[in-house]
XYZ file of C-alpha atoms in Angstrom:
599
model
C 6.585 -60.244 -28.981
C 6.624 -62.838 -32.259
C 4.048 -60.100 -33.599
C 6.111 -57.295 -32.908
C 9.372 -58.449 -34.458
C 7.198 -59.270 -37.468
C 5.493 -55.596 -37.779
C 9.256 -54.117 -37.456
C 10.784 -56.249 -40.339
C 7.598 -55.359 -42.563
C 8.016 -51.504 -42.057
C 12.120 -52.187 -42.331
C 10.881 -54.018 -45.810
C 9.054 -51.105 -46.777
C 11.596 -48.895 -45.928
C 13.800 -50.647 -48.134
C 10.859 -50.520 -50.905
C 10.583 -46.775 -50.842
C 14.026 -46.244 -50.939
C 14.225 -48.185 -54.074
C 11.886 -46.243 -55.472
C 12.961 -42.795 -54.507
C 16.620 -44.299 -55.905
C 14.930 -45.437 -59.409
C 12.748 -41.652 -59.488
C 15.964 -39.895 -59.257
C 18.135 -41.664 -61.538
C 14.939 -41.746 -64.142
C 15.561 -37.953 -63.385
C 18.718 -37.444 -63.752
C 18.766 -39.864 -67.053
C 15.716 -37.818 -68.718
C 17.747 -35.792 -71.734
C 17.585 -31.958 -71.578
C 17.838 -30.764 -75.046
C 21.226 -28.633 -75.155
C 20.744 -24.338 -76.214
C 23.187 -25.161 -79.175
C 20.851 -27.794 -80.907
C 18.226 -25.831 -79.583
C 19.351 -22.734 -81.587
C 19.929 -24.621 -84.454
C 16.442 -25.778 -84.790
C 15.013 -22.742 -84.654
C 16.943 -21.228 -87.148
C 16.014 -24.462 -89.400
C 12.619 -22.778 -88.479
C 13.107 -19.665 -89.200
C 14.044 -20.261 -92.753
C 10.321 -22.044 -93.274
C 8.258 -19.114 -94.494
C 5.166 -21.250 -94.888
C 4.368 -24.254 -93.474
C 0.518 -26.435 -94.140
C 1.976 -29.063 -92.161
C 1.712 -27.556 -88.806
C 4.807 -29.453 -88.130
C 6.906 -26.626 -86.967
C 4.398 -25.264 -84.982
C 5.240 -28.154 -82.196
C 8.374 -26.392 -82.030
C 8.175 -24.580 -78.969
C 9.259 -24.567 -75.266
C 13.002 -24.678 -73.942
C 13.526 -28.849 -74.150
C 13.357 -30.097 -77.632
C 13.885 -33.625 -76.424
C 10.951 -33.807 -74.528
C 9.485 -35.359 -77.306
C 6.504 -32.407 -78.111
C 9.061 -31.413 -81.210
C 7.587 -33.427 -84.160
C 10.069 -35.046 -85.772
C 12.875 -34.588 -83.621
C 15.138 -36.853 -81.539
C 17.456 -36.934 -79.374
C 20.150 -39.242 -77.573
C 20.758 -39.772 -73.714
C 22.894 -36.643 -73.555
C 20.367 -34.133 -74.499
C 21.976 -33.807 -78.310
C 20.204 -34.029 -80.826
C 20.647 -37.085 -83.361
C 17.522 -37.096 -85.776
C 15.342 -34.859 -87.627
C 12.704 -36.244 -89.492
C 9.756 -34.225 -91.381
C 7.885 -35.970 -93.836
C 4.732 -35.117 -95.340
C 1.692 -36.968 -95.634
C 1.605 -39.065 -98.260
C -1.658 -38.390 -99.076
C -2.165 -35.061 -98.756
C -0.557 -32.829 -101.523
C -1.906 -29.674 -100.246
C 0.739 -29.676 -97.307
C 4.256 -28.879 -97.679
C 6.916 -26.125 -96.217
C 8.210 -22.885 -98.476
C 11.366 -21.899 -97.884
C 15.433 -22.633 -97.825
C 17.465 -24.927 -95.979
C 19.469 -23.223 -92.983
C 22.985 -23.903 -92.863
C 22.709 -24.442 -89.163
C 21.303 -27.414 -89.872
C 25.386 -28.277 -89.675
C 25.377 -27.268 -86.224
C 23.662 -30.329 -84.710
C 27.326 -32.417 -84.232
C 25.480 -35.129 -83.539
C 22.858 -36.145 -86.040
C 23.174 -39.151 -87.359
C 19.768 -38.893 -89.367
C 18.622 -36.136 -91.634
C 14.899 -37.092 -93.692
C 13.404 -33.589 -94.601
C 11.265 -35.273 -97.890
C 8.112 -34.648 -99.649
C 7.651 -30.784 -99.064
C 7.707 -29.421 -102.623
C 8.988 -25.960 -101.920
C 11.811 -26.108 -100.331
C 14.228 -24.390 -102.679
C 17.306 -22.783 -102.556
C 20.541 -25.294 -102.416
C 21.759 -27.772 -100.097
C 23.696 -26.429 -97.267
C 27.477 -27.140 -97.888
C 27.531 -27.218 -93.533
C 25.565 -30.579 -93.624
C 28.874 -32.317 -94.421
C 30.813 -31.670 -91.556
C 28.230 -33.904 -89.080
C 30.657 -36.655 -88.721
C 27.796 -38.929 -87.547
C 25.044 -38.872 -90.475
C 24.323 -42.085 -91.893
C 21.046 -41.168 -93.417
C 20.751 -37.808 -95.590
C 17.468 -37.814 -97.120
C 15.984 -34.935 -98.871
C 13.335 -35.714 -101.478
C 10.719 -34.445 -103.584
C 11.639 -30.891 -102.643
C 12.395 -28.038 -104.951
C 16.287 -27.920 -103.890
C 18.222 -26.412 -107.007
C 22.237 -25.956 -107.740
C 24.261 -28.550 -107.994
C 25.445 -31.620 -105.383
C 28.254 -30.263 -103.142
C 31.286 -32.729 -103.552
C 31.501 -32.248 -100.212
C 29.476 -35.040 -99.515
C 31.726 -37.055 -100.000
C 33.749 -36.222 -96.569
C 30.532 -38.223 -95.111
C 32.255 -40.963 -94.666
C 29.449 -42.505 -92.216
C 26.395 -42.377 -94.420
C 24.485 -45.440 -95.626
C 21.919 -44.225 -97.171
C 21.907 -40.732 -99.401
C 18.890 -40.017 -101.369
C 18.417 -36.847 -103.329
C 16.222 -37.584 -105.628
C 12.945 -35.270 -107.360
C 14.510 -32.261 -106.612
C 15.779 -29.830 -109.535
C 19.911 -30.409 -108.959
C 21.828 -29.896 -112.042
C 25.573 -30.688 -113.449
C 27.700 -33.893 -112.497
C 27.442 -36.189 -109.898
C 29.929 -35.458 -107.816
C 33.335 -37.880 -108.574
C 33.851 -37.406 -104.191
C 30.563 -39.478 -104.086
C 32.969 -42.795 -104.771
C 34.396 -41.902 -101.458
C 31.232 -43.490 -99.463
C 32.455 -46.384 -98.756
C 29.381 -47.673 -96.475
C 26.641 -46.781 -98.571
C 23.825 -49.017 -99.161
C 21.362 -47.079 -100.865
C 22.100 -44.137 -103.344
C 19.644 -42.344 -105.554
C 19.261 -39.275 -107.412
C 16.845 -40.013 -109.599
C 14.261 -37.360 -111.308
C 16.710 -34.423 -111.405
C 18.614 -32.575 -113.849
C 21.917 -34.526 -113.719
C 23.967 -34.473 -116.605
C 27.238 -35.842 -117.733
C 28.681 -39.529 -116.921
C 27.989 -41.997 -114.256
C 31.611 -41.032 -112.251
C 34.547 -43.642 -112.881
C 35.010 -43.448 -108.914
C 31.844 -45.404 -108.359
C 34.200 -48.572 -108.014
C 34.327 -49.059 -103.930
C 30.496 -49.741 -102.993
C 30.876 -53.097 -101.140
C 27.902 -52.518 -99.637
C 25.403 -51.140 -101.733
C 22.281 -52.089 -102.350
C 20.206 -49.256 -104.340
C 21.171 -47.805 -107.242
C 18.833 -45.264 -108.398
C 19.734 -42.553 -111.051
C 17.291 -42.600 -113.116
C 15.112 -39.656 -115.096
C 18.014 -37.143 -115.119
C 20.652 -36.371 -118.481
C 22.893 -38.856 -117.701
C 25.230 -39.732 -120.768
C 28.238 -41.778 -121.272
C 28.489 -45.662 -120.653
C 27.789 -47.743 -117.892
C 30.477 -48.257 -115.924
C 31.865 -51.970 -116.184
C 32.599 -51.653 -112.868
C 28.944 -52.005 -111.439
C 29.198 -55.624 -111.828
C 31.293 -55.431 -108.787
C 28.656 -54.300 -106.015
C 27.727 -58.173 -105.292
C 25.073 -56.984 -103.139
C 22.750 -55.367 -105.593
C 19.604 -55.764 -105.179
C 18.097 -52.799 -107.065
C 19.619 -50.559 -110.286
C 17.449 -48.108 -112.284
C 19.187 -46.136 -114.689
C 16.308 -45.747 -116.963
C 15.275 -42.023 -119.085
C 18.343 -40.769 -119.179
C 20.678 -40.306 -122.325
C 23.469 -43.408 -121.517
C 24.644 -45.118 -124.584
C 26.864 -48.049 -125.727
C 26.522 -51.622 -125.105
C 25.011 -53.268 -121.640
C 28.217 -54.501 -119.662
C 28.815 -57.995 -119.194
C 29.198 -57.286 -115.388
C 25.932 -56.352 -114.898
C 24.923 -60.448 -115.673
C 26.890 -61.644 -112.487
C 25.147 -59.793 -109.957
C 23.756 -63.004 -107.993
C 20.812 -60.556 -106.028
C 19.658 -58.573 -108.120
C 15.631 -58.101 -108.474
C 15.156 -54.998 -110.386
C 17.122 -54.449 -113.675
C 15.689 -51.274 -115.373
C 17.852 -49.412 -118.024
C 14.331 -48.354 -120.192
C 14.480 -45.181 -122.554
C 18.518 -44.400 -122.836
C 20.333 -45.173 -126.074
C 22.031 -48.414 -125.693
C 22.888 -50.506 -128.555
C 24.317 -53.717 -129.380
C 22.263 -56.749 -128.595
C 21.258 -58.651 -125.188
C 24.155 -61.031 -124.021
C 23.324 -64.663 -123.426
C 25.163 -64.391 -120.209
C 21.553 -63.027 -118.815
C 21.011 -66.627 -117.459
C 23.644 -65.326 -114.793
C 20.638 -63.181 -113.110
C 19.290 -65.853 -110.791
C 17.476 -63.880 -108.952
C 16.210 -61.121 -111.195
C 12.217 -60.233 -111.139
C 11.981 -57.473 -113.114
C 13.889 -56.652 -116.439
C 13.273 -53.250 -118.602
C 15.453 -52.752 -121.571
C 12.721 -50.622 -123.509
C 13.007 -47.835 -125.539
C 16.929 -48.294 -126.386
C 18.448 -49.199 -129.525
C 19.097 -52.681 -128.694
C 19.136 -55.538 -132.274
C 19.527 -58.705 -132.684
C 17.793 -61.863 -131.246
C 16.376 -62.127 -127.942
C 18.980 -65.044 -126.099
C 17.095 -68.668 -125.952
C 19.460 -68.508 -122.168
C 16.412 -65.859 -121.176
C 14.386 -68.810 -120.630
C 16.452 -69.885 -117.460
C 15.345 -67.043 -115.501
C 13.074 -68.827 -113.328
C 12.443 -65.835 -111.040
C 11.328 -63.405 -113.697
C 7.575 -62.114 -113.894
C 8.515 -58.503 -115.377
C 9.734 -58.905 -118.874
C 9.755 -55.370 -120.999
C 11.938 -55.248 -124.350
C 9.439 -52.753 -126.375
C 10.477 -50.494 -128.605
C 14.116 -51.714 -129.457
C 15.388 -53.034 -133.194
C 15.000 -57.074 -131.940
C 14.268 -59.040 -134.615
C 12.672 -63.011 -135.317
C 12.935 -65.531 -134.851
C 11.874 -65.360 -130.592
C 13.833 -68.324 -128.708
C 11.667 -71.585 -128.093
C 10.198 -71.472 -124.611
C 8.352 -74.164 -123.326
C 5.499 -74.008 -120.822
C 7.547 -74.846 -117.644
C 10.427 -72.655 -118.783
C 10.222 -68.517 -117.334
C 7.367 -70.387 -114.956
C 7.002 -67.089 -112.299
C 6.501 -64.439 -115.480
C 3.162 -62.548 -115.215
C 3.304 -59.251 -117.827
C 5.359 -59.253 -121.092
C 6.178 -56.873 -123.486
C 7.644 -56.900 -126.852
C 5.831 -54.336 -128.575
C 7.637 -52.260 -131.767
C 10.597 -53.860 -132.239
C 11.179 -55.715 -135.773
C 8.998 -58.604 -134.705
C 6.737 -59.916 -137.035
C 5.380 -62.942 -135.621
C 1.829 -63.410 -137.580
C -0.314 -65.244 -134.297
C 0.711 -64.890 -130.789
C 2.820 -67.295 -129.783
C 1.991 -70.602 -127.942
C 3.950 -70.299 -125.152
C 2.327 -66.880 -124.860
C -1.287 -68.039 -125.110
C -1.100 -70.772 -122.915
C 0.718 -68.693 -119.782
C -1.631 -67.267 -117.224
C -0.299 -64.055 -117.969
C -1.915 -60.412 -116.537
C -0.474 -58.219 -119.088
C 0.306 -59.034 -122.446
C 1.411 -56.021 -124.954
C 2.396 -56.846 -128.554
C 1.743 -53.891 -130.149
C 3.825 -53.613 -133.555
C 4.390 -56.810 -133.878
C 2.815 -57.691 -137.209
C -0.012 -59.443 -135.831
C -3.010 -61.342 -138.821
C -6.008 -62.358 -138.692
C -8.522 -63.443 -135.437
C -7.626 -62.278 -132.448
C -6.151 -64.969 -130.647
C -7.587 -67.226 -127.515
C -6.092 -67.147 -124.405
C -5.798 -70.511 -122.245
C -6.093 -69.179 -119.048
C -7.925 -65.668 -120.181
C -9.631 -64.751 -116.564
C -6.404 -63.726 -115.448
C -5.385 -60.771 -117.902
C -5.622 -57.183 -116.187
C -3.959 -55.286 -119.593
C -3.865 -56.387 -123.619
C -2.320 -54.025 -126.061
C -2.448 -55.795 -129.259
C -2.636 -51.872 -131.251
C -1.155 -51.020 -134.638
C -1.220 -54.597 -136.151
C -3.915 -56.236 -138.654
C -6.612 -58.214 -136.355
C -9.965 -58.633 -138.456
C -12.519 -60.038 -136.393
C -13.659 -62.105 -133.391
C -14.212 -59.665 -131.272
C -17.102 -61.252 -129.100
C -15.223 -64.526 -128.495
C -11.945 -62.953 -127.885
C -13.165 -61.217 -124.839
C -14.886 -64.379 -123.447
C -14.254 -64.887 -119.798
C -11.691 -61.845 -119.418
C -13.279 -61.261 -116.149
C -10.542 -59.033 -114.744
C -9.573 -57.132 -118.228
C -8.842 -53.535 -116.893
C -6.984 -51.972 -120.187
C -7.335 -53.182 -123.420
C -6.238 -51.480 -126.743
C -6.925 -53.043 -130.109
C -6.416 -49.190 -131.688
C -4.714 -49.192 -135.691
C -6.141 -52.587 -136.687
C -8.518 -53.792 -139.272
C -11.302 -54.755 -136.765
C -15.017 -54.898 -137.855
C -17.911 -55.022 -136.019
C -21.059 -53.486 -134.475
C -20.530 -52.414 -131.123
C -23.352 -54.254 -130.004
C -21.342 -57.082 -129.916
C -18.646 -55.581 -127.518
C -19.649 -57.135 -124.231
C -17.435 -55.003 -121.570
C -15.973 -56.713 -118.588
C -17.669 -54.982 -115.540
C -13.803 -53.804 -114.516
C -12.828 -52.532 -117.588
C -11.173 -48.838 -117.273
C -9.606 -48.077 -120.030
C -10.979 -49.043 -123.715
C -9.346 -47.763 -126.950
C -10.289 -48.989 -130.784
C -9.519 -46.010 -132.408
C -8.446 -46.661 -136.133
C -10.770 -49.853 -136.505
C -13.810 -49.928 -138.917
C -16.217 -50.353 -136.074
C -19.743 -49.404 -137.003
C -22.884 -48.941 -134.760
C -23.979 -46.722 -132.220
C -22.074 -44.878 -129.020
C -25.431 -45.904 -126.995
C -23.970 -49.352 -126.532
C -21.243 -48.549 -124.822
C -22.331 -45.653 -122.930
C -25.702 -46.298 -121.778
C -27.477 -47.083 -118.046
C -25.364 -50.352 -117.819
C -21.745 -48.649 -118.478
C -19.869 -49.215 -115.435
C -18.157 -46.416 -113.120
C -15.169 -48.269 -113.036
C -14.670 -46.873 -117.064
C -12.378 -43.950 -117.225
C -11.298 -43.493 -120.837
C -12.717 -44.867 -124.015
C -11.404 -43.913 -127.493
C -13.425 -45.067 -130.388
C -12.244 -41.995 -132.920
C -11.923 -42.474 -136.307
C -14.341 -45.270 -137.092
C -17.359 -45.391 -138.601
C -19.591 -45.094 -135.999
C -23.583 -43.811 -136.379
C -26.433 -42.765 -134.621
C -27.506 -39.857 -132.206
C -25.080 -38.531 -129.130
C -26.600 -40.263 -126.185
C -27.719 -39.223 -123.276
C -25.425 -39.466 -120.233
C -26.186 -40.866 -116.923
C -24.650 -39.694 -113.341
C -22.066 -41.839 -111.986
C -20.009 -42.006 -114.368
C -16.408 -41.764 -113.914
C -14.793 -41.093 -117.574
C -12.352 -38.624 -117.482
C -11.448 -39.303 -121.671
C -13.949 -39.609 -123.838
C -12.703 -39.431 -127.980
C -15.364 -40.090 -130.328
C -13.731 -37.756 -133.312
C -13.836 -38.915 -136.576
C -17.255 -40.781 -136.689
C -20.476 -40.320 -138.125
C -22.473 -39.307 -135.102
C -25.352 -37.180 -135.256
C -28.077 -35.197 -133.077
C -26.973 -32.565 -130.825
C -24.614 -32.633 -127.527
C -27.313 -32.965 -124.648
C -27.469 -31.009 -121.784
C -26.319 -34.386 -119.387
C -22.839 -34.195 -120.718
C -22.733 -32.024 -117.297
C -22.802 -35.188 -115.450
C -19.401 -36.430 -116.941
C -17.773 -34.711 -113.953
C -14.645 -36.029 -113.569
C -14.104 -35.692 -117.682
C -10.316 -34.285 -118.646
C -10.806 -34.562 -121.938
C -13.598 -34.602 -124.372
C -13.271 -34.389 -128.175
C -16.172 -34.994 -130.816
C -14.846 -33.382 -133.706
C -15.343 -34.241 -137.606
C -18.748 -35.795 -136.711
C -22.689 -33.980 -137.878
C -23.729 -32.989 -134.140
C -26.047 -29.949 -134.898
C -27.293 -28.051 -132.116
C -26.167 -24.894 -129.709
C -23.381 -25.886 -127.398
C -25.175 -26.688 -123.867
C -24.547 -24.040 -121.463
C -24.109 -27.187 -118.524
C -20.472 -27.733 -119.982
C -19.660 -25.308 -118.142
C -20.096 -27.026 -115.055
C -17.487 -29.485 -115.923
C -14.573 -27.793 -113.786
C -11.871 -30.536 -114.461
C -11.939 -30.000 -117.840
C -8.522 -29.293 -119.994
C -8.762 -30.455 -123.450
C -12.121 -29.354 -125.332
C -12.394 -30.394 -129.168
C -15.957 -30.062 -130.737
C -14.405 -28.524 -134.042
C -15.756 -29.382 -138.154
C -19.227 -29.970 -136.609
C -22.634 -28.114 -137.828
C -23.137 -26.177 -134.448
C -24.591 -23.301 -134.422
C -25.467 -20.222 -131.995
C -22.882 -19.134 -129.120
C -20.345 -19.942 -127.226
C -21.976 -19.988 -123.691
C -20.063 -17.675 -121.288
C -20.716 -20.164 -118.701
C -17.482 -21.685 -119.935
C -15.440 -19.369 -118.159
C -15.873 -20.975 -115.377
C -13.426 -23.855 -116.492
C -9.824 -22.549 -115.391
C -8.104 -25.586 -115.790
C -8.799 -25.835 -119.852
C -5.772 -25.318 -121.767
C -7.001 -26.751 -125.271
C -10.159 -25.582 -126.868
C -11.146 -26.235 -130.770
C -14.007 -24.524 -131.999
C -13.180 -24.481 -135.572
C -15.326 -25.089 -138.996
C -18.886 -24.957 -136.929
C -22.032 -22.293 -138.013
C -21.315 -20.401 -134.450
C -22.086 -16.813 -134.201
C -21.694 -14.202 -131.393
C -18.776 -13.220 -129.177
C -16.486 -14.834 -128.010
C -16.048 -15.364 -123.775
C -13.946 -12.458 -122.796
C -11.881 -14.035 -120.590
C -8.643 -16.236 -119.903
C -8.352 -18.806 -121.268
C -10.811 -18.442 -124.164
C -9.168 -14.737 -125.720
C -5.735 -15.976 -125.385
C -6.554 -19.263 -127.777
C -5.110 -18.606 -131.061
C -7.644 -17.250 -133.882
C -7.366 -20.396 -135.561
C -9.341 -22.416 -132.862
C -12.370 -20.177 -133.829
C -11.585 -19.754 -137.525
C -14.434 -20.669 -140.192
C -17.350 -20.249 -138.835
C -20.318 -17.930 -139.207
C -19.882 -14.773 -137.429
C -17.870 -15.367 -134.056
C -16.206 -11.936 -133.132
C -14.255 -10.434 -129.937
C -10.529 -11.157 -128.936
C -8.856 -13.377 -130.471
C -10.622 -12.784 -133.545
C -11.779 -8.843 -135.124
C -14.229 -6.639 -132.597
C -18.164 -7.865 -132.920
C -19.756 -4.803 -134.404
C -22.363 -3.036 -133.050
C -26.006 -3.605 -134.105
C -28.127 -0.896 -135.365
C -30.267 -0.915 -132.265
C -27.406 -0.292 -130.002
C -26.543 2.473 -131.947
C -29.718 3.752 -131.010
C -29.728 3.304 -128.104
C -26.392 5.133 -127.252
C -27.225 7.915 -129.320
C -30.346 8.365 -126.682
C-alpha cells in the first residue's frame, strides 16, 4: 500500500513535469517573433534596388519570416518588427561590395533603431530623405559607399540618434545647420567627402558627444569657439580641409580629449600656452598650417602625450627646455620644415627612447647624431639638411629601424659601409654623394622585408646586378648615377615592383623581354641611357603602367601597338635612333617587304 501511494505521487510529479513543459513549449511558441509583411516588403525592395551583389549577403534573403534569423544582417524585436539592419563588408576582402541605390523604403521599417549599410563601394545614388521619419534610429551608419548629393537637413528631425556617420562617400555642399538639432549624439563624422563651406554655428548643444570627425572634405571658415563646450570629447579631427584663423582657446579645456588633429588646413597665429590644459591628450597634429611663433615651454606638462606632429608650419627657435622626465609617455616627434634651425639634435631628443624621430628641414650640421636608446627607433627622417658623415656608427644597434631617409644631405660614403638592419623597408639617400656599387645593397643577403630604396642622384658605379627571387621591392630609383652594364634578364623576379626608374645612367644593352612579366608595374623610366634594339612587345602585357620614359636611348623598331604604349606622348620616345609607329611617324616599309607584296 506504502508502495502504491508512492508510485501515484511520482506519476502525479511527472504529470506536473510535463505540464510544465508543454506550458514553457507553448509560450516559447507563442514568444518566437514572426517577421511582419510590411518590414518584410520593405526589405525586399531594399533588395531589389541591389543590382549586384559579391557579398552573397542578400542572397540569405529569402523565405516568408525575416526574423528567423537566416536574413544576414537583420534583426528583429519580440514583436516581429524589425529594429536593425546591418551589412558590412569584409574587411579584408575588397573584391566584394553591392551596386546599386538606396530604396526609400528603407523608411518603412517604423521601428529600426539601427541602420549600418558600410563598406560596399557602389552604392550610389543619394540618401533616402524617408530614413528620417524612423523615430527610433539611434545609429545611421553608411560608410565608404559611393552615396552622392548632398546631406538632407532632414536629419536633423532624428532626434534619437547617437551615433551618425557618413563619412567616404562623395556628399557635397554644407553640413546641414538642422544637424545642431541632435541633441544625443555621441559620435558624428563625415569625414573624406566633398563638404564645403563652414563648420555650422548650430553645433553648440552636443552635451554628449564624443567623436568629432570632419576631416578630408572643403571645409572653410573658423573653428567654432564653441567646441570647447562638448566636455566629453574624446576625439576631434578636422584635419585636410581648408579652415583658417587662429586655434580657439576652448579647444585647451577639453579635460578628455586623446586625439587633437587639425593637420593640413590654414590656421595661423601661434600655439597658445594654455595647451597644458589638455591633460589627457595623446595625440596632437597641427602640421601643415600656417602656424609662427615659438613652440609654448607649458607643452612640456603634457604628461600623456606620445604623438607630437608640428611639421611644416612657420615655428621658429629657440624650442622650450625640456628635461628628460618632462613629456615622459612621448614616442614619435615631428618638427620637420618649419623655421627651425637647430644645428645638432637636441638632447632631450637624443636621450628619449623615441620610435620615430623626423627633423627634416631643420638645418641640421655635421655627424649624424647618436641616439641613447637607438634599438628602439622604427622611422628617422633627418632629409634636406647638411649631415656629412658617420654613416656606419650612426646606424649601430638600430635593430628595429623600418624607414629611414637621410635624402638632400651632404653624406659621403661607399655603400659598403651601409650595414642594413634586417627590418629595414624603406631606404632613401637620394641627393647624397654616395659612391660605390648597387651590388651592396641588393645582393643574396638583401632582405624581403625591403620595399623601396632610392639612391638617385649620387654617384654611384659599377655594373646593374643581378637580382635574386624573393624579393619584395616594389620602388626601386637608381636615376642619376653612374651605373653601367646592361639591365639583366632577373629584373623579372622583382615581382611585386611599382616603380622602377634607371634613367641618366650608361646601361647599354637591349631591353630584356622578361620585363614584361612584371604585371604590377606603373611607373617605367629607363630614359638618357645607351640602349639599343626594340622595345619588346612583351610589354603589353603590363596594363596597369601609366608612366613610361623611353627617351634619349639608340632604340630602333616599332613601337608596341597597343594601350598604353601608343597613347604615351611622342616625347617619351623622342631622340633616339629610329623608333617608329603611333605615337611617333609610321615605320616605313623595307625594301624586301616591298617585294614581297608586289609577289
Amino acid at each position: 500500500m506504502q508502495f502504491l501511494k508512492w508510485v501515484l505521487l511520482f506519476l502525479c510529479f511527472c504529470d506536473v513535469l510535463l505540464g510544465m513543459s508543454v506550458a514553457e513549449t507553448t509560450m516559447t511558441t507563442v514568444a518566437a517573433p514572426v517577421c511582419a509583411e510590411e518590414d518584410r516588403a520593405s526589405l525586399l525592395s531594399f533588395k531589389a534596388r541591389i543590382v549586384q551583389d559579391t557579398t552573397d549577403i542578400l542572397a540569405s534573403w529569402t523565405g516568408m519570416d525575416c526574423c528567423n534569423g537566416d536574413w544576414e544582417g537583420v534583426a528583429c524585436g519580440a514583436t516581429g518588427r524589425v529594429t536593425s539592419l546591418e551589412l558590412q563588408r569584409p574587411v579584408k576582402n575588397n573584391e566584394m561590395f553591392m551596386k546599386g541605390t538606396l530604396s526609400a523604403a528603407l523608411g518603412n521599417l517604423r521601428f529600426l533603431e539601427v541602420i549600418v549599410i558600410s563598406g560596399m563601394k557602389h552604392i550610389s545614388g543619394s540618401i533616402p530623405e524617408s530614413i528620417t521619419a524612423l523615430p527610433h534610429l539611434t545609429q545611421l551608419v553608411l560608410e565608404d559607399n559611393a552615396l552622392g548629393g548632398a546631406i538632407p537637413s532632414s536629419l536633423g528631425h532624428l532626434s534619437s540618434l547617437q551615433i551618425l556617420s557618413l563619412s567616404g562617400n562623395h556628399l557635397a555642399g554644407q553640413i546641414p545647420p538642422t544637424i545642431g538639432n541632435l541633441n544625443n549624439l555621441l559620435q558624428l563624422n563625415l569625414a573624406r567627402n566633398s563638404l564645403s563651406g563652414p563648420i555650422p554655428l548650430t553645433f553648440k548643444t552636443f552635451p554628449s558627444l564624443q567623436y568629432f570627425d570632419l576631416s578630408s572634405n572643403k571645409l572653410s571658415g573658423a573653428i567654432p569657439d564653441h567646441v570647447g563646450r562638448f566636455k566629453n570629447l574624446t576625439y576631434i579631427d578636422l584635419s585636410n580641409n581648408q579652415i583658417s584663423g587662429p586655434i580657439p582657446i576652448s579647444i585647451f579645456s577639453l579635460p578628455k580629449l586623446l586625439d587633437l588633429l587639425l593637420s593640413n588646413n590654414k590656421l595661423t597665429g601661434t600655439i597658445p600656452v594654455q595647451i597644458e590644459g589638455l591633460k589627457s591628450i595623446t595625440t596632437l597634429s597641427l602640421s601643415g598650417n600656417q602656424l609662427k611663433g615659438q613652440i609654448p615651454a607649458s607643452i612640456s606638462k603634457l604628461q600623456n602625450l606620445w604623438n607630437l606632429n608640428l611639421s611644416r608650419n612657420g615655428l621658429s627657435d629657440p624650442l622650450p627646455t625640456i628635461l628628460s622626465s618632462n613629456i615622459p609617455s612621448l614616442l614619435t616627434i615631428d618638427l620637420s620644415y618649419n623655421n627651425f634651425i637647430f644645428e645638432t639634435v637636441p638632447d632631450w631628443i637624443r636621450n628619449k627612447q623615441l620610435s620615430e624621430v623626423h627633423l627634416a628641414g631643420c638645418g641640421l650640421k655635421g655627424a649624424l647624431p647618436i641616439f641613447r636608446k637607438p634599438d628602439s627607433i622604427t622611422s628617422i627622417d633627418f632629409s634636406d639638411n647638411h649631415f656629412i658623415d658617420r654613416i656606419s656608427s650612426f646606424l649601430t644597434n638600430m635593430s628595429s629601424l623600418q624607414k629611414l631617409k637621410l635624402s638632400n644631405n651632404q653624406l659621403k660614403f661607399n655603400l659598403s659601409e651601409l650595414k642594413l638592419p634586417n627590418v629595414l623597408s624603406s631606404l632613401d639617400l637620394h641627393s647624397n654623394q654616395i659612391s660605390g656599387s648597387l651590388s651592396n645593397i641588393l645582393n643574396s643577403k638583401t632582405s624581403g622585408f625591403l620595399e623601396e630604396i632610392d639612391v638617385s642622384k649620387n654617384q654611384i658605379t659599377g655594373i646593374f646586378p643581378e637580382l635574386n627571387s624573393g624579393l619584395g621591392l616594389k620602388v626601386l630609383n637608381i636615376g642619376s648615377n653612374k651605373i653601367t652594364g646592361h639591365i639583366p634578364s632577373s629584373i623579372s623576379n622583382l615581382g611585386e615592383l611599382i616603380k622602377l626608374d634607371i634613367s641618366r645612367n650608361q646601361i647599354q644593352g637591349t631591353i630584356p623581354m622578361s620585363i614584361g612579366s612584371m604585371v604590377k608595374l606603373q611607373w617605367l623610366d629607363i630614359s638618357i641611357n645607351s640602349l639599343t634594339g626594340k622595345i619588346p612587345n612583351t610589354l603589353l602585357a603590363i596594363e596597369r603602367l601609366r608612366h613610361a620614359n623611353f627617351r634619349a636611348n639608340r632604340l630602333c623598331g616599332k613601337i608596341p601597338q597597343g594601350r598604353p604604349f601608343n597613347v604615351f606622348p611622342a616625347a617619351a620616345y623622342a631622340h633616339n635612333l629610329c623608333l617608329c609607329g603611333t605615337p611617333l611617324p609610321p615605320c616605313r616599309e623595307s625594301e624586301e617587304s616591298k617585294k614581297k607584296r608586289k609577289q
